[in-house]
Structure formats: C-alpha cells, structure tokens
PDB file of C-alpha atoms and ligand atoms in Angstrom:
ATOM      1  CA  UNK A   1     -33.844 -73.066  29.074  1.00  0.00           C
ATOM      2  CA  UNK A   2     -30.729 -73.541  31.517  1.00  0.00           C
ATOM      3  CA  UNK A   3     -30.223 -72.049  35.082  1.00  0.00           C
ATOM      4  CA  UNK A   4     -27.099 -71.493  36.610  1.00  0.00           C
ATOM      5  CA  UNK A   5     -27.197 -70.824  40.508  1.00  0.00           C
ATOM      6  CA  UNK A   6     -24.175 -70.035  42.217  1.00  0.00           C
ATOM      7  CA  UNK A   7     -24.316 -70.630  45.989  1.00  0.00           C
ATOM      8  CA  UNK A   8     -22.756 -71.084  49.387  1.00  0.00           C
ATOM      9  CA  UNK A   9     -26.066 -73.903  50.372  1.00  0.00           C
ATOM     10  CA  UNK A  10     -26.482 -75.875  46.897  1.00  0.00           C
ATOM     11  CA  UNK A  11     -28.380 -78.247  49.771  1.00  0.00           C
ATOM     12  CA  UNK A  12     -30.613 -75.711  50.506  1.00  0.00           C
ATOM     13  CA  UNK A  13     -31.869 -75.842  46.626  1.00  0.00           C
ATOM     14  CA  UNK A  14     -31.955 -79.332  46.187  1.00  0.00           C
ATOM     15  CA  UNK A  15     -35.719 -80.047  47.453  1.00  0.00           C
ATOM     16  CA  UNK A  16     -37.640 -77.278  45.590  1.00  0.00           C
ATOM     17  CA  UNK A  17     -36.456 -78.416  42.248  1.00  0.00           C
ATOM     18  CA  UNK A  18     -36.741 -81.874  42.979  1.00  0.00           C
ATOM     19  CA  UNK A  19     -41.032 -82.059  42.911  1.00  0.00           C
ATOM     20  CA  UNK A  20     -43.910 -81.612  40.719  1.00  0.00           C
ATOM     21  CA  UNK A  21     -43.624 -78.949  38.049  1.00  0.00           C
ATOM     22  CA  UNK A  22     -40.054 -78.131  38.221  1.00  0.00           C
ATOM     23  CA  UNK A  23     -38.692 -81.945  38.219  1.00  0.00           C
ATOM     24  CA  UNK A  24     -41.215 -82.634  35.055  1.00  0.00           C
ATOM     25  CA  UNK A  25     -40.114 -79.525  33.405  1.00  0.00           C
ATOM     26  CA  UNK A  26     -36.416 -81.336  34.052  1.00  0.00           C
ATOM     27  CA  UNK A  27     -37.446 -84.778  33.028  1.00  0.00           C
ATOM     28  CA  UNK A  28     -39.099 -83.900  29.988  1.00  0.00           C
ATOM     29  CA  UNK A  29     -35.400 -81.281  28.951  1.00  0.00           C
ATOM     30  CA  UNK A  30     -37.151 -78.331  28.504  1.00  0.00           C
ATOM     31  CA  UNK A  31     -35.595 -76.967  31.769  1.00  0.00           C
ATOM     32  CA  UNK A  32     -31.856 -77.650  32.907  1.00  0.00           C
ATOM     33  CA  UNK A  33     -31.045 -76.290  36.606  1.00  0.00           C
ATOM     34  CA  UNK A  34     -27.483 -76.469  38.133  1.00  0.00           C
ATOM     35  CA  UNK A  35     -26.281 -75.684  41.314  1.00  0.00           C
ATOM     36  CA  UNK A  36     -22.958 -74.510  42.320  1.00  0.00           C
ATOM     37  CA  UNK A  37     -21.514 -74.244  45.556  1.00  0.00           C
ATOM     38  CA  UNK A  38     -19.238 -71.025  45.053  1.00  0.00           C
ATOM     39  CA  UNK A  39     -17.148 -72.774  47.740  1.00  0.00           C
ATOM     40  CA  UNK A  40     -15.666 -74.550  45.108  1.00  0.00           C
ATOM     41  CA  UNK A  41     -14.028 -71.578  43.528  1.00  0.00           C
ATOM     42  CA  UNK A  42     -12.539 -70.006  46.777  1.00  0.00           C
ATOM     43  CA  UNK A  43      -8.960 -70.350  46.293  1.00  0.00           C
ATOM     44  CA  UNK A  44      -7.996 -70.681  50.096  1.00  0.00           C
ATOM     45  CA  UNK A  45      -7.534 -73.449  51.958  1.00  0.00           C
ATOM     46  CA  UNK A  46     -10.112 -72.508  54.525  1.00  0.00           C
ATOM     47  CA  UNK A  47     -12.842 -72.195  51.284  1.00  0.00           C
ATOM     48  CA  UNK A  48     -14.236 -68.748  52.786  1.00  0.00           C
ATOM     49  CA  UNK A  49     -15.873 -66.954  50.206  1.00  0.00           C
ATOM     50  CA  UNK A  50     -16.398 -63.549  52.677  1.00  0.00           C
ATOM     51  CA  UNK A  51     -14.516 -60.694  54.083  1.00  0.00           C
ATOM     52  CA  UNK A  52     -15.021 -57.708  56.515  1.00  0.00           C
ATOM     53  CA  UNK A  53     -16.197 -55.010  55.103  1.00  0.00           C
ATOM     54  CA  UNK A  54     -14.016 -51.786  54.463  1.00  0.00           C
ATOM     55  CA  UNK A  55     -14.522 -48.634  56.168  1.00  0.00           C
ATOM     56  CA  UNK A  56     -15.656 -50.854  58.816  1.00  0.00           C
ATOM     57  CA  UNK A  57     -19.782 -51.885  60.240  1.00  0.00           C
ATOM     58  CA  UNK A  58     -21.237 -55.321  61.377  1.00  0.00           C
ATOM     59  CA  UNK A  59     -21.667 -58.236  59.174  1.00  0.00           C
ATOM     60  CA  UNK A  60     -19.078 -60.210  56.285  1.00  0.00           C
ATOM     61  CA  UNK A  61     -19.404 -59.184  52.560  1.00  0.00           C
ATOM     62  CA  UNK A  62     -19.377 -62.055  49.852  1.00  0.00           C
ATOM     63  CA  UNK A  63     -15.868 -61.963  48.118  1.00  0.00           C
ATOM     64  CA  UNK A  64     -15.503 -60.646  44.116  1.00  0.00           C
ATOM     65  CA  UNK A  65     -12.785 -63.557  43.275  1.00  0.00           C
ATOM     66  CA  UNK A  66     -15.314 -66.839  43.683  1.00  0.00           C
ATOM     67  CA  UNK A  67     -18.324 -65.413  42.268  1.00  0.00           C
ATOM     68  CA  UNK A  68     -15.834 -63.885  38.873  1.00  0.00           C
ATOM     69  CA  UNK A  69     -14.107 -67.780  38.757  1.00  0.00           C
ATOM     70  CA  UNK A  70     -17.535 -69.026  38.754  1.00  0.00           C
ATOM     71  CA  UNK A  71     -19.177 -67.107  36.363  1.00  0.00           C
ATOM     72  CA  UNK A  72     -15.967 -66.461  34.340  1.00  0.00           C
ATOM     73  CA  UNK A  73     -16.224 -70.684  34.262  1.00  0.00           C
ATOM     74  CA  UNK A  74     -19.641 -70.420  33.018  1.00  0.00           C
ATOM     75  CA  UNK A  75     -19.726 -68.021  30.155  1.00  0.00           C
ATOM     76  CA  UNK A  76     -16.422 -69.641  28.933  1.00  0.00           C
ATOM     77  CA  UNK A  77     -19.017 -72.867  27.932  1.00  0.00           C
ATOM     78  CA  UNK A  78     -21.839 -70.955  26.782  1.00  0.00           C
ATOM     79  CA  UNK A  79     -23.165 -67.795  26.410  1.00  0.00           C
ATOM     80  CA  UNK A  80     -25.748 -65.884  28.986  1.00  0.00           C
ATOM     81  CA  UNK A  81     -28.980 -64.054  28.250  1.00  0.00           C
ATOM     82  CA  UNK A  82     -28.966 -62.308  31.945  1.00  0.00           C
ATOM     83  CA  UNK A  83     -27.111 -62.622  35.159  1.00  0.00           C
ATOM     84  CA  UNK A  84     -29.275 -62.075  37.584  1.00  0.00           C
ATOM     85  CA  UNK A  85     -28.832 -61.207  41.522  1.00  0.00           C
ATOM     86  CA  UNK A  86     -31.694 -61.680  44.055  1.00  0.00           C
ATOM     87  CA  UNK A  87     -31.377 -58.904  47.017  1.00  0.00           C
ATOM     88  CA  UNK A  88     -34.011 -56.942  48.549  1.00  0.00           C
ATOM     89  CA  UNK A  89     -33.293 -54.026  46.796  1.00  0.00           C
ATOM     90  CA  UNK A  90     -33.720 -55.337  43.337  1.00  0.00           C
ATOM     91  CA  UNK A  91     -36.972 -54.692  41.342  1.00  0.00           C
ATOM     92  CA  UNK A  92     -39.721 -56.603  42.688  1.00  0.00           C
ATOM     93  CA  UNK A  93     -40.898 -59.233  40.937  1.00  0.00           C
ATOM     94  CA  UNK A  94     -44.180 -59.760  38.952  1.00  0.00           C
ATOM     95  CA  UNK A  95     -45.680 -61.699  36.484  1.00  0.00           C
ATOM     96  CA  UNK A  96     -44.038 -59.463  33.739  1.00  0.00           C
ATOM     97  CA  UNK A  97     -40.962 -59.717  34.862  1.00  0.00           C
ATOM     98  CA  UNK A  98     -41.922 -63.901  34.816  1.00  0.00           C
ATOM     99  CA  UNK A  99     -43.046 -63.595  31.437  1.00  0.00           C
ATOM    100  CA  UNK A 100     -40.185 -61.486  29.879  1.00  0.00           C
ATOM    101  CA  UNK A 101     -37.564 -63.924  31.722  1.00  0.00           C
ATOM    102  CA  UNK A 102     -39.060 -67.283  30.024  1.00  0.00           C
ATOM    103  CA  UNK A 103     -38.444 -65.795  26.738  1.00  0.00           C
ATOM    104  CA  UNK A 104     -34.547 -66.327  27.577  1.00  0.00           C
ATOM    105  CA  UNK A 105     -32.265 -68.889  26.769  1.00  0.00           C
ATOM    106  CA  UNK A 106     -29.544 -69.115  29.793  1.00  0.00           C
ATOM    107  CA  UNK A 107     -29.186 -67.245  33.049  1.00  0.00           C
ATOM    108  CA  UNK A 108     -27.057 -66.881  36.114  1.00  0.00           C
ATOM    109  CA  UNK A 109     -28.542 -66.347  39.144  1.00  0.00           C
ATOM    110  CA  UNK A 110     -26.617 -65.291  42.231  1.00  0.00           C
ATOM    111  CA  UNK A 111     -27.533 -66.038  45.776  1.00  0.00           C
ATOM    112  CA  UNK A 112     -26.177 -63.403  48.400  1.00  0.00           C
ATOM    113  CA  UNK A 113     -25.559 -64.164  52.261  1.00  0.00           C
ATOM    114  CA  UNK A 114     -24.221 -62.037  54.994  1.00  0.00           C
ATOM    115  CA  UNK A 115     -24.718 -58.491  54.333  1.00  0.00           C
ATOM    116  CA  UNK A 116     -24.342 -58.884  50.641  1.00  0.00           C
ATOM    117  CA  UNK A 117     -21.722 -58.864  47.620  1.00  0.00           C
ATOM    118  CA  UNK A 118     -18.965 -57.081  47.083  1.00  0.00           C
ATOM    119  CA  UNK A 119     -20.707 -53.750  44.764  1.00  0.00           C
ATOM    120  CA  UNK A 120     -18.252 -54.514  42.135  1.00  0.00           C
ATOM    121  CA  UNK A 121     -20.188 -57.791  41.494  1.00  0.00           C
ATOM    122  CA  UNK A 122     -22.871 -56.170  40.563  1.00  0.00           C
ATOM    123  CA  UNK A 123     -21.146 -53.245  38.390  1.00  0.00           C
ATOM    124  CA  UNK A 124     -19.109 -55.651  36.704  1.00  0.00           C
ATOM    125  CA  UNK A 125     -21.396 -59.201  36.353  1.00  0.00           C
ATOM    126  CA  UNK A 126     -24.797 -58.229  37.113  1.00  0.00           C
ATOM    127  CA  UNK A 127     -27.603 -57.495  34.347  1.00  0.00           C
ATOM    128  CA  UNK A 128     -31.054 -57.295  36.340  1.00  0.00           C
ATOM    129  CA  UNK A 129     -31.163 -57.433  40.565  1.00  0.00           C
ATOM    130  CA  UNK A 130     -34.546 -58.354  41.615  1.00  0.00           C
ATOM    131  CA  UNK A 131     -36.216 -58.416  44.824  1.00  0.00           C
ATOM    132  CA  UNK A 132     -38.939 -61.012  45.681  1.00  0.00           C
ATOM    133  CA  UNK A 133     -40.758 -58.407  48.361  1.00  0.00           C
ATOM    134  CA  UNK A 134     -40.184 -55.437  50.955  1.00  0.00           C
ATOM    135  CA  UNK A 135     -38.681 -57.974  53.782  1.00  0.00           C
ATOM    136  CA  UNK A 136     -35.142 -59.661  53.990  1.00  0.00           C
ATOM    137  CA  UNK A 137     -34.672 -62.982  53.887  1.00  0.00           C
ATOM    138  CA  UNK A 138     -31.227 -64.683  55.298  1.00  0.00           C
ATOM    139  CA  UNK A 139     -29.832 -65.532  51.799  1.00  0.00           C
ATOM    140  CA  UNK A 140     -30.531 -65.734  47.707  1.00  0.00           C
ATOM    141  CA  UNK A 141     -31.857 -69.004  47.701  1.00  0.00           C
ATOM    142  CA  UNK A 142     -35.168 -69.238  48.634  1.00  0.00           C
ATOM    143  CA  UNK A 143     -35.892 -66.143  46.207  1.00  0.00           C
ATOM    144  CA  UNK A 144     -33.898 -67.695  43.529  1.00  0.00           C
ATOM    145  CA  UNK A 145     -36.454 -70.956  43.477  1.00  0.00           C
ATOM    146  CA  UNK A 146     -39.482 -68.673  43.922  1.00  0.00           C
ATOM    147  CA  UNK A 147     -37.677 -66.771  40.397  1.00  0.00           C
ATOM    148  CA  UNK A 148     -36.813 -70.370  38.523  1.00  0.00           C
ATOM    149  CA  UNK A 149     -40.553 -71.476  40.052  1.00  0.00           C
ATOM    150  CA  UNK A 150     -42.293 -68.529  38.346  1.00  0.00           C
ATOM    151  CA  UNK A 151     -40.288 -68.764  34.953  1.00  0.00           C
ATOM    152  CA  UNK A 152     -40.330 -72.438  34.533  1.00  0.00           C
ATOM    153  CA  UNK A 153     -43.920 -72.689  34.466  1.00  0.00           C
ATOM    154  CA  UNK A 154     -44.950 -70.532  31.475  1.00  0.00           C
ATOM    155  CA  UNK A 155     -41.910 -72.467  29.272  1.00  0.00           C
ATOM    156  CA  UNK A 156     -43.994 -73.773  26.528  1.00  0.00           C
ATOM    157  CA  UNK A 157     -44.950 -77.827  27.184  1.00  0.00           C
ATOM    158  CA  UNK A 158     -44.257 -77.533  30.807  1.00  0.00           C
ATOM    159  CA  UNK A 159     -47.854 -77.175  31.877  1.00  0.00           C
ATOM    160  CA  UNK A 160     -49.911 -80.095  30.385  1.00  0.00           C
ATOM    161  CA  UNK A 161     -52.790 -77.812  29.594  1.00  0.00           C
ATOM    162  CA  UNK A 162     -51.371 -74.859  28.254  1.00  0.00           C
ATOM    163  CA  UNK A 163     -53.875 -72.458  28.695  1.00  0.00           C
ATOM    164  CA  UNK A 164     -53.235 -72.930  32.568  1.00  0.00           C
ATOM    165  CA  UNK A 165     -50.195 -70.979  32.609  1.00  0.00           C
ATOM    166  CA  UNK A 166     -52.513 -68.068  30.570  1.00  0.00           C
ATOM    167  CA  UNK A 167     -55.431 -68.257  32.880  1.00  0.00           C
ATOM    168  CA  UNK A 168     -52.943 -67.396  35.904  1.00  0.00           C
ATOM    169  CA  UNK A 169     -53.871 -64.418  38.202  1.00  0.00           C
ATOM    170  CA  UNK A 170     -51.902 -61.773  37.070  1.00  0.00           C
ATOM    171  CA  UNK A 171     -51.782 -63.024  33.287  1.00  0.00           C
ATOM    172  CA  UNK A 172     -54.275 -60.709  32.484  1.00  0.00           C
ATOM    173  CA  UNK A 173     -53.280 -58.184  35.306  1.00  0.00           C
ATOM    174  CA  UNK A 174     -56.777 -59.499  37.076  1.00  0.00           C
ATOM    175  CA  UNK A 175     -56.979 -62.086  40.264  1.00  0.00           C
ATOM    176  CA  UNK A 176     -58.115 -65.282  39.628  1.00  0.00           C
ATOM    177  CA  UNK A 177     -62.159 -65.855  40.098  1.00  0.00           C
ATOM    178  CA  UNK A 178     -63.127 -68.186  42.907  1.00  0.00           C
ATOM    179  CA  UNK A 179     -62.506 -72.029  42.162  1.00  0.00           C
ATOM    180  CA  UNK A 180     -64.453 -75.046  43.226  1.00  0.00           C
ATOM    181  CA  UNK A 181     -64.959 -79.040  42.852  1.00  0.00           C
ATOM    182  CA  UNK A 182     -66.705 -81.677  44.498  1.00  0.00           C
ATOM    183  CA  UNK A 183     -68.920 -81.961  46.699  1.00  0.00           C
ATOM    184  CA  UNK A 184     -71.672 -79.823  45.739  1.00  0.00           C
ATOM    185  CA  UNK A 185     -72.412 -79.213  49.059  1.00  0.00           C
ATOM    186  CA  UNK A 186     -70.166 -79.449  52.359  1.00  0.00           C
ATOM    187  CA  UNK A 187     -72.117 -78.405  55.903  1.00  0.00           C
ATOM    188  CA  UNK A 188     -74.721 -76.503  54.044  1.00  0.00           C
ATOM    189  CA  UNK A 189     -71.953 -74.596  51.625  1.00  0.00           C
ATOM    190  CA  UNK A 190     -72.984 -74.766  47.922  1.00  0.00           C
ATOM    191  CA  UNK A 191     -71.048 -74.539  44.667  1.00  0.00           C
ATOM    192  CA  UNK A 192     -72.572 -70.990  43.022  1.00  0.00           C
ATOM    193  CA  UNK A 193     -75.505 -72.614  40.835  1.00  0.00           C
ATOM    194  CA  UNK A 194     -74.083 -70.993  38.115  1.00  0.00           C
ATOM    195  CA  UNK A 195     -71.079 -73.170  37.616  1.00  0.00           C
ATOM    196  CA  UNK A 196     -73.597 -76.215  37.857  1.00  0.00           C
ATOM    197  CA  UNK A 197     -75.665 -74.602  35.165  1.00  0.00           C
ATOM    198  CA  UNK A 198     -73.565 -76.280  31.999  1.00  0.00           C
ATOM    199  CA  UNK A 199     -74.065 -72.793  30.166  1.00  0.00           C
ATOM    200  CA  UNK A 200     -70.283 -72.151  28.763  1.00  0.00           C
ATOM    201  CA  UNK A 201     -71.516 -68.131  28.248  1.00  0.00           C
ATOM    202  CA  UNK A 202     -73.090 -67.405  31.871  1.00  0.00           C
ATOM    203  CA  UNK A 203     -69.857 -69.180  33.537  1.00  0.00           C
ATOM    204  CA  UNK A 204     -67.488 -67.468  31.966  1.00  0.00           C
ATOM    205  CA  UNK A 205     -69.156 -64.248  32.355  1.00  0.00           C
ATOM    206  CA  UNK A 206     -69.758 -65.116  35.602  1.00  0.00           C
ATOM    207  CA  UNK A 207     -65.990 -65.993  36.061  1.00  0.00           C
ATOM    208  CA  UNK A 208     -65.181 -62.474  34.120  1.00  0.00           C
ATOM    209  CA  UNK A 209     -66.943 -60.814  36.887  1.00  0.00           C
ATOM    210  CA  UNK A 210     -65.655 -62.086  39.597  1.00  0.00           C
ATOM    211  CA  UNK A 211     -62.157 -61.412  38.447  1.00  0.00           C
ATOM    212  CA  UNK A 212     -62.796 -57.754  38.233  1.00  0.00           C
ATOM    213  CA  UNK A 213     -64.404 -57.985  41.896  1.00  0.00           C
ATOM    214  CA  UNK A 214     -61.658 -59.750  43.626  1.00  0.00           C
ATOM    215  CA  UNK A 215     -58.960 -57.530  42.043  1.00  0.00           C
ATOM    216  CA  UNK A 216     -61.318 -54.014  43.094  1.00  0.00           C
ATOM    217  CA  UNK A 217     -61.701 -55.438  46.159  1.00  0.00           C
ATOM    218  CA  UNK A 218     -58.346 -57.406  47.084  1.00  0.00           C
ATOM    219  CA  UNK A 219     -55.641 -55.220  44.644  1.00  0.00           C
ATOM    220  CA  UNK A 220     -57.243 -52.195  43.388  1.00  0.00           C
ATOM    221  CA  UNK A 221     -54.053 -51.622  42.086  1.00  0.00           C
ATOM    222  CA  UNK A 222     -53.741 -53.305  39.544  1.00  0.00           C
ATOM    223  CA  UNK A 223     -56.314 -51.834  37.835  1.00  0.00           C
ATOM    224  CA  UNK A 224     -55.360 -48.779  37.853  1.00  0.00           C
ATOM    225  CA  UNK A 225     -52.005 -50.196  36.252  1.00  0.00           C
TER     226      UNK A 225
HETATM  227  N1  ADE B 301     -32.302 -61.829  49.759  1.00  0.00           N
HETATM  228  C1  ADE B 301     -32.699 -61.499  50.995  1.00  0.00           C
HETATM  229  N2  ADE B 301     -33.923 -60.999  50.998  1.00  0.00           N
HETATM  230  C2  ADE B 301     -34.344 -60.997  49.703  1.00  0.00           C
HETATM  231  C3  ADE B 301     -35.531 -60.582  49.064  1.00  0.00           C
HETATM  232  N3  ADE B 301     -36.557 -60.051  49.724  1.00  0.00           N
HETATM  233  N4  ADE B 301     -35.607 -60.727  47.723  1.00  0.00           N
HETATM  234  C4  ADE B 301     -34.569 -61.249  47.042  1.00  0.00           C
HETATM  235  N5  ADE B 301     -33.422 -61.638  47.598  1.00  0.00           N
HETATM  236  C5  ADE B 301     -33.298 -61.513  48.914  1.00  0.00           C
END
C-alpha cells in the first residue's frame, strides 16, 4: 500500500513514521509513505502556497494551483484509490473507516493549514474528508499520521501475530478487557486468579465479560451501534 502526503511541514512527519510499527511495515515493503512539501509546486518565487480569502475575514486560505500540480504529478505515475483531506469537519474516524481504508491500494492525503483549502480542492480532488475528533488542531499532519497509523497496522504481515490487529478494541465494536503481566503481585495488587488459573475456557470467558463491562460502562454506545 502507498501513501502520498502533500504538505507545507514534510519535517513535521518525518518522526512518526520513522519508529516501531510504521518503519517495519516500511522495511519489510508492505507500506510505502512519501512526503511532499507542496512548497515545491508553488510557482512563485516567494514559494507561498496561501492567499487572503475573498469576500474578506481573518486568516490565509491554502492556494488551488500547488495542491492540483501536486496531485496532477501524482496520478500522472499511478493511479489513486482515494484522495483524502483531514479537516475537522470531515467524518470522524473509527475503526471502520481503518478497516475499509487498508483494503486500498494508493491514497493521497492532504494536510490543511491556516484556515483551510481553497473549496474547489475539495469539489474538484477530494474523495473522503475525515476528521480525527470535535477539536482543531493547527494543521493536517498530525491527523494524517494518526490516519496512516491506524491503516498501516491491520495491512496483512505488518503485525507479527496477526490476530493482534483482530483482537483490537473496536474490532469487534467492544473495548478491550483489562491486560496484565508480571509480577503477580505489586504493593498488595494481584493479577485476577483467573488468568493464573491455566483454564483456556474460564479466561476467555472471563475476558468476554469484561469486554462487555468496560464498553457498558466506559462507551455504552457502542453497543447500542
Ligand atoms: N485539522 C485540524 N484539526 C483537525 C481534526 N480535528 N481532524 C482532522 N484534521 C484536522
């Protein structure tokens, strides 16, 4: 699977893809991410990719030209699944939305600043806008990793153990049951016997049950999803 992420602070996404699951999921070529500052396609001198709005109000709007040379660029070497803008009024995001986006083969992801892009971006480019919760952040990019972050890690072969990635909260639309490892016993707090007990049944039962708590108790919600 290949990302494309077109932005005004490639430097800001250089860390978050450079650890742990992402960077194996790199290493081993089942992922490809590339960054591109849209600098690089502003065709004056000064390399501003933003504008003052018209009809006037506070704040710069991203430019159409950069972002169309950009992905223009793009889909004239391959072909994309979805282009996809991160903005706080986009759909939020959930584990569906994760699931159904790992399926894919390429996508574009666009990082706003400012006060946002130019509308006809998203008429004209844009397939799917999605938010990554009710607050605004100052640009695209942190929600874009927390996007390639939740996609990359149900690719098939990115998670050494498989069933991890199944076993999630949210996979089965239930929070995960409480987790534990050694010691035993730390000032007095004990490990539930039960998941001493070697019985396979009475765990996951056990496990089972305490999904279904957490999630009444924590996100009712989703249960009645
Ligand atoms: N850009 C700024 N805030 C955002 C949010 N909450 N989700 C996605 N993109 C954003």
């Amino acid at each position: 699977m290949r990302f494309d992420i077109i932005t005004v602070l490639p430097s800001l996404l250089e860390s978050p893809f450079a650890h742990s699951i992402l960077q194996r999921a790199q290493k081993k070529g089942i992922a490809e991410i590339h960054v591109h500052n849209l600098r690089d396609y502003a065709k004056n001198k000064q390399k501003s990719v933003d504008d003052y709005p018209y009809g006037g109000g506070s704040g710069m709007v991203m430019q159409i030209e950069p972002f169309a040379a950009c992905i223009e660029q793009l889909q004239s070497e391959r072909a994309y699944d979805e282009i996809i803008y991160m903005t706080p009024d986009g759909v939020t995001l959930n584990q569906d939305i994760a699931n159904e986006l790992s399926t894919k083969g390429n996508i574009i992801i666009l990082c706003g600043h400012y006060k946002g892009i130019d509308q006809r971006i998203r008429d004209i480019f844009v397939t799917k806008e999605i938010s990554i919760g009710d607050y605004v952040l100052s640009g695209g990019e942190l929600p874009a990793a927390i996007v390639v972050d939740a996609i990359v890690r149900l690719i098939p072969g990115v998670l050494n153990d498989e069933t991890s990635a199944l076993s999630d909260s949210f996979q089965d639309g239930l929070l995960d049951a409480p987790i534990y490892t050694r010691p035993a016993e730390w000032r007095g707090h004990k490990v539930p016997d039960i998941l001493l007990s070697g019985n396979e049944a009475k765990i996951n039962a056990w496990r089972d049950e305490q999904q279904l708590q957490r999630t009444q108790e924590r996100r009712p919600d989703l249960l009645n999803d």
